[in-house]
């Protein structure tokens, strides 16, 4: 390398580092791809919340729906609840996975805040959550009509998340089903 | 006085030991070998919630769940590989501090080797270049004169 060009080496290194670190600013390390993408929803046999009825995988699949992992101890779940209600009112089927919660508290929550869920799976010991790879609430999964998991979103679902991420996936799945 | 100091120290140490272990539940293992495997596996499994801690160190609810699961599977007689496969099937390769080698983790595994080899190459090149003798004719005639006069002056002083 010519001695003149060598002088630019620090600048070049700085530019590369800056590029790398700038990229890092917009990455969220908590956003991990689920290990279950494109895999069927795990088998389970759990009570329906507030009912003496056993639910299995077959009872809650069959149409494109959202699976929302929630609990009354989860603060962010309260934040996203009104938006889930809006989605439900607009006709989006949402299956609730009431994760490591208490029946009475969960039922009270639904009574006070409204119930956006078509049905709620009472996952008292977190066994379904474990099989899903849940590591905190809220989490929201897009499950297709065949019961296959297509997407996992960690964190609150709001207008922005729905419009930019979840709705396009749901629309794409709907279109694929039509064909 | 010395005895009092000693007593205080003993109590303080006991309390300190108690407080560090108060948050982590303990499991009774049927054999010491299982306990050893529990220690090593819980140190190798990463907490999905608090990403810079293993499940042995973390107090997040999910880490507690995973520790209980680990305990149950060990007592059930699962092999280390079975347990790791079970965890990876649910939480992805991310959950291991030593992920298996595939296209996604290749850079992670190979980078140290590549960097080390690169460092060696650089070192060898530098050392070689430094060892090369300076060619005699690299000094100009005026430089040689100046060098000669400096050496002469120094010799005169000495």
XYZ file of C-alpha atoms in Angstrom:
337
model
C 0.000 0.000 0.000
C 1.271 3.441 -0.842
C 2.256 5.415 2.287
C -0.304 8.099 1.399
C -3.136 5.586 1.355
C -1.972 4.134 4.665
C -2.916 7.404 6.315
C -6.542 6.706 5.506
C -6.567 3.362 7.326
C -7.839 4.770 10.659
C -10.610 6.630 8.870
C -11.589 3.446 7.053
C -11.634 1.441 10.273
C -13.703 4.143 11.933
C -16.183 4.147 9.082
C -16.570 0.361 9.223
C -17.048 0.391 12.986
C -19.542 3.233 12.766
C -21.533 1.313 10.170
C -21.532 -1.815 12.322
C -22.540 -0.004 15.507
C -25.175 2.039 13.718
C -26.751 -1.198 12.530
C -26.646 -2.454 16.108
C -28.722 0.508 17.278
C -31.755 -0.665 15.365
C -31.485 -4.350 16.356
C -33.555 -5.684 19.217
C -31.761 -8.591 20.898
C -35.008 -9.686 22.521
C -36.544 -10.414 19.171
C -35.649 -14.014 18.627
C -37.117 -16.192 15.950
C -39.280 -18.846 17.534
C -37.971 -22.388 17.202
C -41.509 -23.384 16.261
C -41.992 -21.335 13.112
C -43.607 -23.524 10.426
C -44.135 -26.278 12.972
C -47.542 -27.433 14.177
C -48.943 -26.032 17.392
C -47.868 -28.427 20.195
C -50.367 -31.005 21.411
C -52.011 -30.206 24.727
C -54.967 -31.099 26.893
C -55.955 -28.266 29.195
C -59.114 -26.869 30.726
C -60.948 -24.023 29.109
C -60.840 -20.994 31.414
C -63.954 -20.843 33.578
C -65.400 -24.039 32.141
C -65.151 -27.716 33.013
C -64.257 -28.524 29.427
C -61.014 -29.982 28.147
C -59.454 -28.286 25.155
C -57.060 -29.922 22.741
C -55.138 -28.732 19.736
C -58.005 -29.718 17.417
C -60.540 -27.614 19.357
C -58.685 -24.348 18.870
C -57.368 -24.697 15.307
C -59.173 -24.766 11.972
C -59.033 -21.135 11.009
C -56.317 -18.521 10.769
C -56.099 -17.018 14.228
C -53.920 -15.202 16.709
C -52.793 -16.991 19.861
C -52.211 -14.463 22.597
C -50.262 -15.485 25.693
C -51.445 -13.344 28.586
C -51.749 -13.211 32.363
C -53.174 -10.861 34.957
C -49.716 -10.407 36.517
C -48.396 -9.121 33.214
C -48.456 -5.346 33.026
C -47.933 -5.109 29.265
C -50.930 -7.419 28.772
C -53.125 -4.723 30.274
C -51.578 -2.241 27.847
C -52.350 -4.333 24.784
C -55.786 -5.489 25.932
C -57.824 -2.598 24.436
C -56.179 -3.122 21.062
C -56.869 -6.866 21.149
C -60.482 -5.989 21.875
C -60.513 -3.751 18.793
C -59.093 -6.550 16.668
C -61.647 -9.005 18.023
C -64.459 -6.538 17.316
C -63.146 -6.254 13.764
C -63.514 -10.016 13.415
C -60.013 -11.352 14.061
C -60.241 -14.645 15.957
C -57.961 -14.550 19.012
C -57.352 -17.601 21.148
C -56.131 -16.757 24.646
C -53.455 -18.732 26.436
C -53.888 -17.712 30.043
C -50.342 -18.382 31.192
C -49.486 -19.321 34.793
C -52.386 -17.376 36.202
C -55.252 -17.925 38.601
C -58.753 -18.696 37.332
C -60.489 -16.198 39.587
C -58.131 -13.334 38.745
C -58.278 -14.095 35.034
C -62.089 -14.297 34.972
C -62.331 -11.049 36.909
C -60.000 -9.395 34.381
C -62.164 -10.519 31.459
C -65.276 -9.314 33.220
C -63.804 -5.893 34.025
C -61.916 -5.199 30.814
C -63.866 -7.203 28.249
C -63.161 -10.498 26.572
C -61.483 -10.372 23.162
C -60.873 -14.124 23.097
C -62.910 -16.741 21.273
C -61.742 -19.214 23.891
C -59.149 -19.226 26.658
C -56.785 -22.088 27.377
C -56.042 -22.227 31.098
C -52.321 -23.012 31.152
C -51.962 -23.120 34.937
C -48.513 -24.715 35.152
C -47.161 -23.170 31.980
C -46.823 -26.530 30.230
C -48.228 -25.295 26.933
C -46.177 -22.142 27.323
C -43.087 -24.284 27.725
C -43.864 -26.324 24.615
C -44.427 -23.074 22.724
C -41.108 -21.683 23.905
C -42.788 -18.782 25.701
C -40.370 -16.822 27.858
C -42.576 -14.010 29.008
C -45.978 -12.517 28.422
C -47.354 -11.080 26.250
C -46.497 -13.096 23.184
C -48.681 -13.404 20.130
C -48.549 -16.199 17.552
C -50.081 -16.311 14.107
C -51.432 -19.826 13.551
C -52.821 -20.885 10.175
C -55.925 -22.964 9.484
C -53.887 -26.166 9.535
C -52.683 -25.398 13.055
C -49.156 -24.483 11.935
C -47.360 -21.628 13.693
C -46.361 -18.952 11.178
C -45.098 -16.100 13.301
C -44.298 -15.155 16.853
C -44.354 -11.611 18.171
C -42.830 -10.923 21.578
C -44.246 -7.910 23.385
C -47.286 -5.701 23.085
C -49.472 -5.873 19.984
C -50.563 -2.383 19.019
C -51.745 -0.654 15.886
C -48.220 -0.380 14.495
C -47.339 -4.052 15.091
C -50.645 -5.219 13.662
C -50.504 -3.030 10.545
C -46.838 -3.556 9.731
C -46.234 -7.159 10.801
C -49.187 -9.314 11.792
C -51.876 -8.195 9.348
C -49.701 -8.729 6.237
C -48.964 -12.279 7.426
C -52.650 -12.973 8.079
C -53.605 -11.544 4.675
C -50.946 -13.621 2.946
C -52.169 -16.783 4.658
C -55.757 -15.947 3.731
C -54.762 -15.428 0.109
C -52.826 -18.709 0.092
C -55.872 -20.506 1.430
C -58.127 -19.111 -1.285
C -55.956 -20.669 -3.971
C -13.124 -8.811 72.729
C -11.505 -11.214 70.279
C -14.138 -13.778 71.101
C -16.930 -11.270 70.499
C -15.386 -10.328 67.149
C -15.222 -13.970 66.208
C -18.858 -14.523 67.124
C -19.963 -11.529 65.070
C -17.955 -12.725 62.106
C -19.393 -16.222 62.274
C -22.948 -14.900 62.388
C -22.298 -12.416 59.610
C -20.795 -15.077 57.371
C -23.717 -17.385 58.022
C -26.192 -14.607 57.183
C -24.310 -13.696 54.023
C -24.313 -17.311 52.905
C -28.019 -17.544 53.665
C -28.926 -14.439 51.713
C -27.074 -15.502 48.564
C -28.881 -18.817 48.488
C -32.279 -17.588 49.587
C -33.415 -16.800 46.044
C -32.389 -20.078 44.442
C -34.427 -23.155 45.182
C -32.589 -26.368 46.017
C -33.316 -29.802 44.676
C -32.651 -33.131 46.343
C -30.965 -35.409 43.858
C -31.014 -39.178 44.101
C -27.313 -39.313 43.260
C -24.342 -36.929 43.356
C -23.682 -37.642 39.669
C -27.101 -36.205 38.784
C -26.379 -33.145 40.869
C -23.123 -32.641 39.005
C -24.874 -32.883 35.644
C -27.510 -30.470 36.906
C -24.795 -27.951 37.777
C -23.057 -28.223 34.434
C -26.247 -28.195 32.343
C -27.775 -25.269 34.203
C -24.534 -23.373 33.634
C -24.635 -24.139 29.925
C -28.298 -23.334 29.288
C -29.023 -19.718 28.624
C -31.983 -17.903 30.115
C -34.227 -16.828 27.192
C -35.505 -13.793 29.077
C -32.331 -12.349 30.551
C -29.970 -13.032 27.749
C -26.627 -12.617 29.420
C -27.244 -15.057 32.219
C -27.405 -18.803 32.342
C -30.387 -20.411 34.030
C -28.303 -21.209 37.098
C -27.666 -17.516 37.786
C -30.943 -16.023 36.694
C -33.886 -15.450 38.943
C -36.370 -14.820 36.139
C -39.525 -16.958 36.374
C -38.669 -18.690 33.116
C -35.236 -19.647 34.469
C -36.899 -21.138 37.553
C -39.213 -23.144 35.300
C -36.317 -24.383 33.222
C -34.362 -25.392 36.318
C -37.335 -27.393 37.583
C -37.707 -28.994 34.174
C -34.006 -29.810 34.113
C -34.278 -31.416 37.544
C -37.308 -33.473 36.536
C -35.715 -34.679 33.330
C -32.488 -35.630 35.062
C -34.382 -37.635 37.672
C -36.397 -39.245 34.868
C -33.138 -40.567 33.434
C -32.804 -38.424 30.294
C -29.353 -38.094 28.789
C -27.645 -34.703 28.473
C -28.222 -34.756 24.720
C -31.926 -35.525 25.134
C -32.327 -32.626 27.533
C -30.459 -30.215 25.250
C -32.512 -31.366 22.247
C -35.704 -30.838 24.243
C -34.701 -27.289 25.154
C -33.499 -26.443 21.647
C -36.756 -27.732 20.124
C -38.629 -25.144 22.196
C -36.278 -22.198 22.529
C -33.956 -22.619 19.553
C -30.163 -22.889 19.442
C -30.183 -19.602 21.299
C -30.782 -21.428 24.568
C -27.338 -23.072 24.471
C -24.120 -21.263 25.226
C -22.423 -23.821 22.993
C -24.748 -24.029 19.980
C -24.331 -26.848 17.497
C -22.460 -26.075 14.306
C -24.695 -25.107 11.371
C -24.920 -22.395 8.744
C -26.326 -19.880 11.231
C -23.642 -20.435 13.864
C -20.694 -21.052 11.514
C -19.418 -17.480 11.848
C -19.622 -17.764 15.630
C -17.567 -20.956 15.725
C -15.066 -20.109 12.995
C -14.360 -16.447 13.803
C -11.896 -17.168 16.651
C -9.883 -19.589 14.491
C -9.854 -17.206 11.538
C -8.851 -14.249 13.719
C -6.126 -16.276 15.419
C -4.682 -17.450 12.098
C -4.896 -13.884 10.753
C -3.045 -12.622 13.812
C -0.315 -15.217 13.359
C 0.059 -14.354 9.694
C 0.393 -10.669 10.546
C 2.912 -11.455 13.279
C 5.060 -13.587 10.983
C 4.997 -10.956 8.244
C 5.987 -8.185 10.668
C 8.794 -10.160 12.263
C 10.166 -11.164 8.866
C 10.147 -7.630 7.569
C 11.843 -6.378 10.710
C 14.573 -8.997 10.355
C 15.479 -7.919 6.830
C 18.865 -6.099 6.695
C 18.750 -2.474 5.669
C 20.340 -2.213 2.223
C 23.702 -0.423 2.390
C 23.012 1.925 -0.482
C 19.891 3.307 1.208
C 21.979 6.216 2.519
C 22.713 9.067 0.173
C 26.248 10.453 -0.173
C 25.453 13.504 2.011
C 23.885 11.245 4.669
C 27.057 9.163 4.701
C 29.177 12.270 5.145
C 26.982 13.478 7.995
C 27.129 10.058 9.663
C 30.893 9.982 9.313
C 31.302 13.430 10.910
C 28.972 12.500 13.805
C 30.932 9.307 14.499
C 34.201 11.251 14.333
C 32.922 13.894 16.759
C 31.756 11.248 19.210
C 35.093 9.439 19.048
C 36.972 12.689 19.669
C 34.886 13.370 22.773
C 35.553 9.884 24.089
